CSV table of C-alpha atoms in Angstrom, one decimal:
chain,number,residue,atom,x,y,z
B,1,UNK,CA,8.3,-4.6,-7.6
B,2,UNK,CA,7.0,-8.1,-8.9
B,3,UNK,CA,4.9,-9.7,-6.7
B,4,UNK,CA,4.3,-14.0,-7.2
B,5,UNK,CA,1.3,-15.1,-5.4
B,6,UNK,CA,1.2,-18.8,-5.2
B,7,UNK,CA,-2.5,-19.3,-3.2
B,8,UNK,CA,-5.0,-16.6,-2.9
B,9,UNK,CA,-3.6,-14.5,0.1
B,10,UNK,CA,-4.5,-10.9,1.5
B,11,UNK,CA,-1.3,-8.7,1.9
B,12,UNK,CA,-0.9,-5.4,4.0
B,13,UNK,CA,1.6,-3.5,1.5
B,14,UNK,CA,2.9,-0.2,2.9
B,15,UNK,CA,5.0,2.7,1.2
B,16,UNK,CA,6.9,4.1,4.2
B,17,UNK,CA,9.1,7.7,3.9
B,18,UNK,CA,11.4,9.3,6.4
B,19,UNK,CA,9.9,10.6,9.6
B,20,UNK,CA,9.8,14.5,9.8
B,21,UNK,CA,10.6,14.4,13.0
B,22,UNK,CA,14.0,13.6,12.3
B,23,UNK,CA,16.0,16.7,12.8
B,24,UNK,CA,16.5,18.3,8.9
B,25,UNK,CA,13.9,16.4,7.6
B,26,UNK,CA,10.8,18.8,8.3
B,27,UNK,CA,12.5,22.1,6.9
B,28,UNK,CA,14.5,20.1,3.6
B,29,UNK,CA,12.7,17.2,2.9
B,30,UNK,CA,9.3,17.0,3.5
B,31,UNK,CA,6.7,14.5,3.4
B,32,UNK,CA,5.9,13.3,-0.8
B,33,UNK,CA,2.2,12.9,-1.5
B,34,UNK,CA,2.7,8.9,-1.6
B,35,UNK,CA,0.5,6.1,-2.3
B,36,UNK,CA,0.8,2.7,-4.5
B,37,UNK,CA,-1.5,0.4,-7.8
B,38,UNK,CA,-1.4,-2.9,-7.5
B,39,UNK,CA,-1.4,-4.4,-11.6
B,40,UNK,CA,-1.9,-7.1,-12.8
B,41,UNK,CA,0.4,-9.2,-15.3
B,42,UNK,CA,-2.6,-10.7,-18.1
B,43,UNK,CA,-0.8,-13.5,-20.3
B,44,UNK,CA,-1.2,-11.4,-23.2
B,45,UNK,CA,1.3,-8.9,-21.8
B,46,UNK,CA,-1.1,-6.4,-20.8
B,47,UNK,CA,-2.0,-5.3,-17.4
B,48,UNK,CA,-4.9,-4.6,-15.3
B,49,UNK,CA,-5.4,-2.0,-12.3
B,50,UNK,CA,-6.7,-4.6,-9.8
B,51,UNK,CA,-6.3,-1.9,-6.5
B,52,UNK,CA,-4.7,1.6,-5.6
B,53,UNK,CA,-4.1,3.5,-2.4
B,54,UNK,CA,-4.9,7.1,-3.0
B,55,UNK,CA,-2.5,9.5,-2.5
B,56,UNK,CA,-1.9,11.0,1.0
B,57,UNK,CA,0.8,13.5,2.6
B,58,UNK,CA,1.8,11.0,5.2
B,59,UNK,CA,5.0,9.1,6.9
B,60,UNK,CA,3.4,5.8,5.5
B,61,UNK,CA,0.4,4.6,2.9
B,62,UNK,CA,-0.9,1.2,3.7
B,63,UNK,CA,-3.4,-0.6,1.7
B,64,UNK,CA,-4.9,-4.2,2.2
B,65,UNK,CA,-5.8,-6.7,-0.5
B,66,UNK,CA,-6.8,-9.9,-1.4
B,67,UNK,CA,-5.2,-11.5,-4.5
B,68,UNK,CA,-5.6,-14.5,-6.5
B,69,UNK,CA,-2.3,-16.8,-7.4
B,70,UNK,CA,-0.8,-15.0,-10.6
B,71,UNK,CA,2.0,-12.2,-11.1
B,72,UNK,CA,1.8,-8.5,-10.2
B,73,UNK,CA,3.6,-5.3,-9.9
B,74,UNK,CA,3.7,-3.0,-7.1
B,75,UNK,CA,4.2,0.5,-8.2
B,76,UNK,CA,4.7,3.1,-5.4
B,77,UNK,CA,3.5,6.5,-6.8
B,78,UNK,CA,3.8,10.3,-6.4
B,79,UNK,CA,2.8,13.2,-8.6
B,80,UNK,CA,6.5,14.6,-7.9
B,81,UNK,CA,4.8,17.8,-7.4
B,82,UNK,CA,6.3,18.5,-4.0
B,83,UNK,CA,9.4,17.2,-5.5
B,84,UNK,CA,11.1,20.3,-5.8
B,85,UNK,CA,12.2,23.6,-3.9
B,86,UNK,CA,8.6,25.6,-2.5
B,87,UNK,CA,8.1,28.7,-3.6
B,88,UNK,CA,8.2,29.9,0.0
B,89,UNK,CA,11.0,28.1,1.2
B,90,UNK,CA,13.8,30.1,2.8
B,91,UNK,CA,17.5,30.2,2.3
B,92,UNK,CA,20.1,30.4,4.7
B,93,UNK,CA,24.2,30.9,4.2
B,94,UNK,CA,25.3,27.2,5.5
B,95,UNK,CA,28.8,26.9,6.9
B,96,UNK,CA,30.2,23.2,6.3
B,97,UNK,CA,32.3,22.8,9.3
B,98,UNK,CA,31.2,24.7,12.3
B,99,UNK,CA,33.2,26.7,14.6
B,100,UNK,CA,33.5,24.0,16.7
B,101,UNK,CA,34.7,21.9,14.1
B,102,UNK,CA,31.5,19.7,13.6
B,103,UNK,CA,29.1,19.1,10.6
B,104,UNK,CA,26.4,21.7,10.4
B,105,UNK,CA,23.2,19.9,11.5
B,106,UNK,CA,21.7,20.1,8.0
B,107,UNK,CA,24.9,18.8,6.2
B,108,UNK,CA,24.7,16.1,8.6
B,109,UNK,CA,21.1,15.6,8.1
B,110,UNK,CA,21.6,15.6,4.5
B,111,UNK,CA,24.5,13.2,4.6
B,112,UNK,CA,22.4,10.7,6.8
B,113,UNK,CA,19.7,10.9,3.5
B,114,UNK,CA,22.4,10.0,1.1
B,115,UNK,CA,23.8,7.2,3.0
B,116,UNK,CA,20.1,5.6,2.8
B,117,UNK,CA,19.7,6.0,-0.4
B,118,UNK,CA,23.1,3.8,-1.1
B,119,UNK,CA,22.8,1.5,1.8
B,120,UNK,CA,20.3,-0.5,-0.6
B,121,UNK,CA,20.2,-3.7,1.6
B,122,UNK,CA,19.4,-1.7,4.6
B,123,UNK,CA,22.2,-3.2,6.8
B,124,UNK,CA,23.6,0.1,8.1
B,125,UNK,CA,26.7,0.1,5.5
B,126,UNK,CA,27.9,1.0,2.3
B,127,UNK,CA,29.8,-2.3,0.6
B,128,UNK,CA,32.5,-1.6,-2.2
B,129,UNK,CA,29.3,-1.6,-5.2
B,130,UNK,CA,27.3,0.6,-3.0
B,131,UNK,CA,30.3,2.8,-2.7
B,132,UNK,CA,31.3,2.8,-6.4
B,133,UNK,CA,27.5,4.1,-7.0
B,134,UNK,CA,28.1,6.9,-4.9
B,135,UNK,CA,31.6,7.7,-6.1
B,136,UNK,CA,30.1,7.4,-10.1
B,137,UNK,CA,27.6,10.1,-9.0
B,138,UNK,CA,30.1,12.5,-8.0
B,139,UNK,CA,32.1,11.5,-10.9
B,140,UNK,CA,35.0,10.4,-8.8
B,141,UNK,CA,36.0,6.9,-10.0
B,142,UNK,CA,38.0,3.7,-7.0
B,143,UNK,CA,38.5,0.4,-7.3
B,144,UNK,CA,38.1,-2.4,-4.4
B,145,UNK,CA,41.6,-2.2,-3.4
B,146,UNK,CA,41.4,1.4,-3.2
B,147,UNK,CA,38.1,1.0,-1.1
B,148,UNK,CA,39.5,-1.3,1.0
B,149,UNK,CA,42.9,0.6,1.7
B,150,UNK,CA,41.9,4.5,1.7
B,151,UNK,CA,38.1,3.7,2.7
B,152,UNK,CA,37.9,0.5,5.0
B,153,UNK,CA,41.2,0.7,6.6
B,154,UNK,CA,41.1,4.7,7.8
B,155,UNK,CA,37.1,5.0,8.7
B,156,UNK,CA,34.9,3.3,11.2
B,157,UNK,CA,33.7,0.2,8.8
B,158,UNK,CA,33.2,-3.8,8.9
B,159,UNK,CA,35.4,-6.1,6.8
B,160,UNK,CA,32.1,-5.7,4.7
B,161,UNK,CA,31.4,-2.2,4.9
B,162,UNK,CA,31.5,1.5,5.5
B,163,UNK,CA,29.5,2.4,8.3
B,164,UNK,CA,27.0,5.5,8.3
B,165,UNK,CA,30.0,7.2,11.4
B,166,UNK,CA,32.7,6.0,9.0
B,167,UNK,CA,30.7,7.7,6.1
B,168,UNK,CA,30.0,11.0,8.0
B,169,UNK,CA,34.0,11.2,9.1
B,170,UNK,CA,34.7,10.5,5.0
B,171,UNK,CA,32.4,13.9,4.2
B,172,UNK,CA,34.1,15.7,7.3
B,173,UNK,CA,37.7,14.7,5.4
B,174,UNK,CA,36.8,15.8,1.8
B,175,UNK,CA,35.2,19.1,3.3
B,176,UNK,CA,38.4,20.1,4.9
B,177,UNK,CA,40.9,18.6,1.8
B,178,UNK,CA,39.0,19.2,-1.1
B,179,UNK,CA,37.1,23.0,0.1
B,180,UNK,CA,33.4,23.9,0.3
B,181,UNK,CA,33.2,24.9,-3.6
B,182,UNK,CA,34.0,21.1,-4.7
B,183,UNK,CA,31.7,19.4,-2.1
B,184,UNK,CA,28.5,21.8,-3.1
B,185,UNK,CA,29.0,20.7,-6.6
B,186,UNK,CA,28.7,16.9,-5.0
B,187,UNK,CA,26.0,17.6,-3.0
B,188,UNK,CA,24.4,19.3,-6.7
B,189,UNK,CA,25.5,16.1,-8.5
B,190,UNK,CA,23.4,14.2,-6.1
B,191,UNK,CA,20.0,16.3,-6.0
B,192,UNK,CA,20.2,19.0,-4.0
B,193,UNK,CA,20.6,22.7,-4.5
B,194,UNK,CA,22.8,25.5,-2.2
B,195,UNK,CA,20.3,25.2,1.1
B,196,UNK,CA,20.1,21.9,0.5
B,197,UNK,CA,16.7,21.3,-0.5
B,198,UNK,CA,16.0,17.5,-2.2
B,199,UNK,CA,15.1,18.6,-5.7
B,200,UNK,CA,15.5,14.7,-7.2
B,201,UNK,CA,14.7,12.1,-5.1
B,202,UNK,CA,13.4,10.7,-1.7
B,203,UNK,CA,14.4,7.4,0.1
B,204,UNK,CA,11.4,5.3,0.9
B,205,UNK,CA,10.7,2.1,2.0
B,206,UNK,CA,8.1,-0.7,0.7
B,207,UNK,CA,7.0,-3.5,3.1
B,208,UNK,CA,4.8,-6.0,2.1
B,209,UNK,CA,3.4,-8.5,5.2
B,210,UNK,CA,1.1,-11.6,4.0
B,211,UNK,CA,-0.7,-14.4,5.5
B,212,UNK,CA,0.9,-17.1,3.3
B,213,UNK,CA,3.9,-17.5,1.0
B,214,UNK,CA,4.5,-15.7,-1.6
B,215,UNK,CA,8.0,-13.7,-3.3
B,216,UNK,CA,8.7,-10.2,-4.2
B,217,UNK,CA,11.0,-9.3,-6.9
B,218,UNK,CA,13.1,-5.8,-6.8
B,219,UNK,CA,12.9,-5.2,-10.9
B,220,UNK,CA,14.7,-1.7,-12.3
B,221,UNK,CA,11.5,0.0,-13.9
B,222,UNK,CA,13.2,3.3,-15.0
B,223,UNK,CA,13.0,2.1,-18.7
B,224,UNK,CA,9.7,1.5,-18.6
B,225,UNK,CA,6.0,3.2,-19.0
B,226,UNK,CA,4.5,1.9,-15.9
B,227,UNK,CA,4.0,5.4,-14.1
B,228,UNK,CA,2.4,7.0,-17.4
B,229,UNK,CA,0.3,3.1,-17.8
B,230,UNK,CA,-0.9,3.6,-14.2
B,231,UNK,CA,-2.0,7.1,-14.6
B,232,UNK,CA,-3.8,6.1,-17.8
B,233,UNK,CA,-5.8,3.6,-15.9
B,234,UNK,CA,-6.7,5.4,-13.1
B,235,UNK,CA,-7.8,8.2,-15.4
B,236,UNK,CA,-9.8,5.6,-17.2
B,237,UNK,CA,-11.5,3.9,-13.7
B,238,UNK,CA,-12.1,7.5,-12.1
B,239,UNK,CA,-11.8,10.1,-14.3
B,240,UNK,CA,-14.6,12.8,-14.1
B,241,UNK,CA,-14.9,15.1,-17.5
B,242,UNK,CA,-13.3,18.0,-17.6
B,243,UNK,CA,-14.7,19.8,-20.4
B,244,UNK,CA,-15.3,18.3,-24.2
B,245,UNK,CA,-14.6,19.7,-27.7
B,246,UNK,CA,-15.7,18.7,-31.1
B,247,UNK,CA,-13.0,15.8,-31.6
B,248,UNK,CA,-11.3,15.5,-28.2
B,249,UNK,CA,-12.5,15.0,-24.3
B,250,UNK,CA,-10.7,15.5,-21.2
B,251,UNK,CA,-11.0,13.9,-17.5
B,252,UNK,CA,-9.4,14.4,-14.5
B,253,UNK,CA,-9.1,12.1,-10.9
B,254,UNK,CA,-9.1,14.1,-8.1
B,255,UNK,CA,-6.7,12.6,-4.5
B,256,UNK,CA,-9.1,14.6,-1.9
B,257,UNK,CA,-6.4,14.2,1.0
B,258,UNK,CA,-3.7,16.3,-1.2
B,259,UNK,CA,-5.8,18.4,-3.3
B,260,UNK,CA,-4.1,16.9,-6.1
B,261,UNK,CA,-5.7,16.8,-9.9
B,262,UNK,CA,-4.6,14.0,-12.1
B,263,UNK,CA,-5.6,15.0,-16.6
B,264,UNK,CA,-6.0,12.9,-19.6
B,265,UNK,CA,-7.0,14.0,-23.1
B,266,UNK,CA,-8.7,11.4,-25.4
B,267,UNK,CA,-8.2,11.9,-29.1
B,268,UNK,CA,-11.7,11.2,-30.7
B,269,UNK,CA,-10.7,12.1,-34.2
B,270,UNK,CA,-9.5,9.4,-37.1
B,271,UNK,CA,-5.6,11.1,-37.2
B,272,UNK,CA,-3.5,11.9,-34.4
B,273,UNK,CA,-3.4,15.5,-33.0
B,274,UNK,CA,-1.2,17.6,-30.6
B,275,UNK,CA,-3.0,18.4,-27.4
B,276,UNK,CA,-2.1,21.4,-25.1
B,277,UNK,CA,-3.3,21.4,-21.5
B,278,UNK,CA,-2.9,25.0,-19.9
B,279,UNK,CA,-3.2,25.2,-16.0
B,280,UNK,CA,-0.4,28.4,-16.0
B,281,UNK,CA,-3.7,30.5,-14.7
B,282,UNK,CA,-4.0,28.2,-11.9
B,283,UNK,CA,-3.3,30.2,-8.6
B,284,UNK,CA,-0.9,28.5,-5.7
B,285,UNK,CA,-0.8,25.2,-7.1
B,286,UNK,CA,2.2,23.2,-8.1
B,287,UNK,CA,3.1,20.5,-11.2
B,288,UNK,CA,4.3,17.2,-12.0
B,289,UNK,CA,6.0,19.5,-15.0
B,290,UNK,CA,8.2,22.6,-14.9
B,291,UNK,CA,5.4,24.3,-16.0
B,292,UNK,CA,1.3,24.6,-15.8
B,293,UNK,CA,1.4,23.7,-19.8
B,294,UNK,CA,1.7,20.5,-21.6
B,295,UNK,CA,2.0,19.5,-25.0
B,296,UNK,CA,1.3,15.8,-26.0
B,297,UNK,CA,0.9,13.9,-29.2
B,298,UNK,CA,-2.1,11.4,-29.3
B,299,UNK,CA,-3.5,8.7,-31.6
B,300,UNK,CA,-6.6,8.2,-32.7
B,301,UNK,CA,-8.6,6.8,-30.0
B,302,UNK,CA,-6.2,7.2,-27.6
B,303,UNK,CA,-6.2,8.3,-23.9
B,304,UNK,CA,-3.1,10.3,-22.9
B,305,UNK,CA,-2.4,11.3,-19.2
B,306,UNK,CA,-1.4,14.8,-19.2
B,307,UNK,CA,-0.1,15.8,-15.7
B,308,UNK,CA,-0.2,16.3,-12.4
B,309,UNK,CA,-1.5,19.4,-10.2
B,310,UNK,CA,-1.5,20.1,-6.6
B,311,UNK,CA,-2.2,22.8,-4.5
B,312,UNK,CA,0.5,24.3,-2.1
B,313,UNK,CA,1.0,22.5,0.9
B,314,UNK,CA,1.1,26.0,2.8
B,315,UNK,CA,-1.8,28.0,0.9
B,316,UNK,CA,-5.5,27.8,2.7
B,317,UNK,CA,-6.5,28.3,-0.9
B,318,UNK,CA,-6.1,27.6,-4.2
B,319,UNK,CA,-7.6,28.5,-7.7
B,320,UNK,CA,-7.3,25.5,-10.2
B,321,UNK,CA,-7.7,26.4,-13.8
B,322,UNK,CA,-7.6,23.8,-16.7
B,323,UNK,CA,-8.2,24.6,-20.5
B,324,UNK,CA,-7.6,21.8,-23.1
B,325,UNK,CA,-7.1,22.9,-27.0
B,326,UNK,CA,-5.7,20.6,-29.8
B,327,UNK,CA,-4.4,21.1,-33.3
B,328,UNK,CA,-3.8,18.6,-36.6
B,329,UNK,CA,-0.1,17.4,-36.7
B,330,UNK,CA,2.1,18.4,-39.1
B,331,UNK,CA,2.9,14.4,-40.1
């Protein structure tokens, strides 16, 4: 998100995820460890941490600031740790359509999350591009007079829109046309697995409340390195050493709230090496990574973050182990 402050102002900026209390939400999607950096654009093109919220497992973070007039970015973060099936979690055989001919709860809960996360002005419908976006993830492809004569004109909807009941009767359709088999593999397509876990993505919501004027900017950052840029600064601001070799050091930030570890490897030798971080003897903790072990290539010089770790939501304890070796490159 890029922020334009005009006049130095204090904002209240809040990353906001769906309540658990919501029925489905507790058992398939549970709360993210969330928080957010406020950078700094410099004129040179760089940018400069100027504040962060640390991460929490909470509905909302919230953090105050002051800022002078200039351009910044506001980049909610995550370690994605959580982002994923728990080891724990159980499965269950879910039946679509119920013997009473309704939605299971979950399928409905779970259609309910994927109507937020295409409903991207937040006006409780789906327009025709929203639609497409959907349709293009399920690889099913319909034109606006399509949407307008199979969609608008045969479900609950607006001139404008498909609402969420319109949406929900839609699913309740393609379940009982197309069979369960086809409509898993959408359900797949779109991040989630056979008990409907949400193994991708999460819907959130950023608000931003301020004393005077000032204009935020919705910017597509998938193509760029802020995440790993962000991790290098924090690493940089708060990192505590981890242990040091002849020719590399490594730090890590701890988020007290999640028992969540944040690495970096700095590259103190005059040619670029490949650095391995091995957690994999770490006992009930999770990663920002398939695995516990990560392999990175740095300059000379250089500070690389690493990953993530974070202990198990469920366990009372954990065991966190970190060793850090590097080796010449073959270039």
């Amino acid at each position: 998100y890029s922020l334009d402050v005009q006049e130095r102002s204090t904002l209240v900026i809040g990353v906001h995820q769906e309540d658990e209390r919501i029925n489905g939400v507790l058992s398939r999607r549970p709360y993210l460890d969330i928080g957010c950096a406020i950078l700094k654009r410099n004129s040179e093109g760089s940018i400069t941490l100027v504040a962060y919220k640390d991460l929490i497992c909470d509905r909302q973070a919230e953090l105050e600031v002051t800022l002078d007039p200039g351009s910044y970015i506001i980049l909610p973060r995550t370690t994605g740790c959580t982002l994923r099936r728990m080891p724990d979690a159980p499965s269950e055989s879910i039946k679509m359509i119920t013997d009473k001919g309704e939605l299971h709860e979950l399928i409905e809960s779970t259609i309910s999350d994927i109507f937020r996360k295409f409903d991207m002005l937040l006006n409780r419908e789906l327009s025709y591009t929203e639609f497409k976006g959907f349709c293009e993830c399920i690889n099913k492809h319909i034109t606006e007079h399509d949407f307008r004569t199979t969609i608008l004109e045969k479900y609950c909807s607006s001139n404008k829109g498909l609402s969420y009941r319109g949406f929900l009767d839609f699913w309740q359709d393609s379940i009982e046309q197309n069979g369960e088999e086809k409509i898993w593999k959408w359900f797949e397509a779109l991040g989630y697995d056979r008990d409907l876990y949400s193994i991708r993505s999460r819907c959130f919501i950023l608000t931003v409340h301020g004393e005077n004027d000032f204009a935020v900017t919705v910017r597509n950052a998938i193509q760029t390195d802020l995440d790993n840029q962000t991790n290098i600064l924090l690493i940089k601001e708060n990192g505590t050493p981890l242990e040091g070799k002849k020719g590399i050091r490594a730090f890590h930030t701890f988020s007290k709230a999640v028992h969540g570890y944040s690495y970096g490897v700095i590259n103190d030798h005059s040619a670029p090496i490949e650095a391995t971080l091995d957690c994999s003897k770490s006992e009930k903790m999770l990663f920002s990574g398939k695995t516990g072990l990560v392999k990175k290539r740095i300059e000379p010089g250089q500070l690389e973050f690493m990953m993530h770790a974070m202990a198990l939501p469920s366990a009372d304890t954990f065991v966190r182990s970190a060793k850090c070796t590097w080796q010449p490159t073959n270039d």
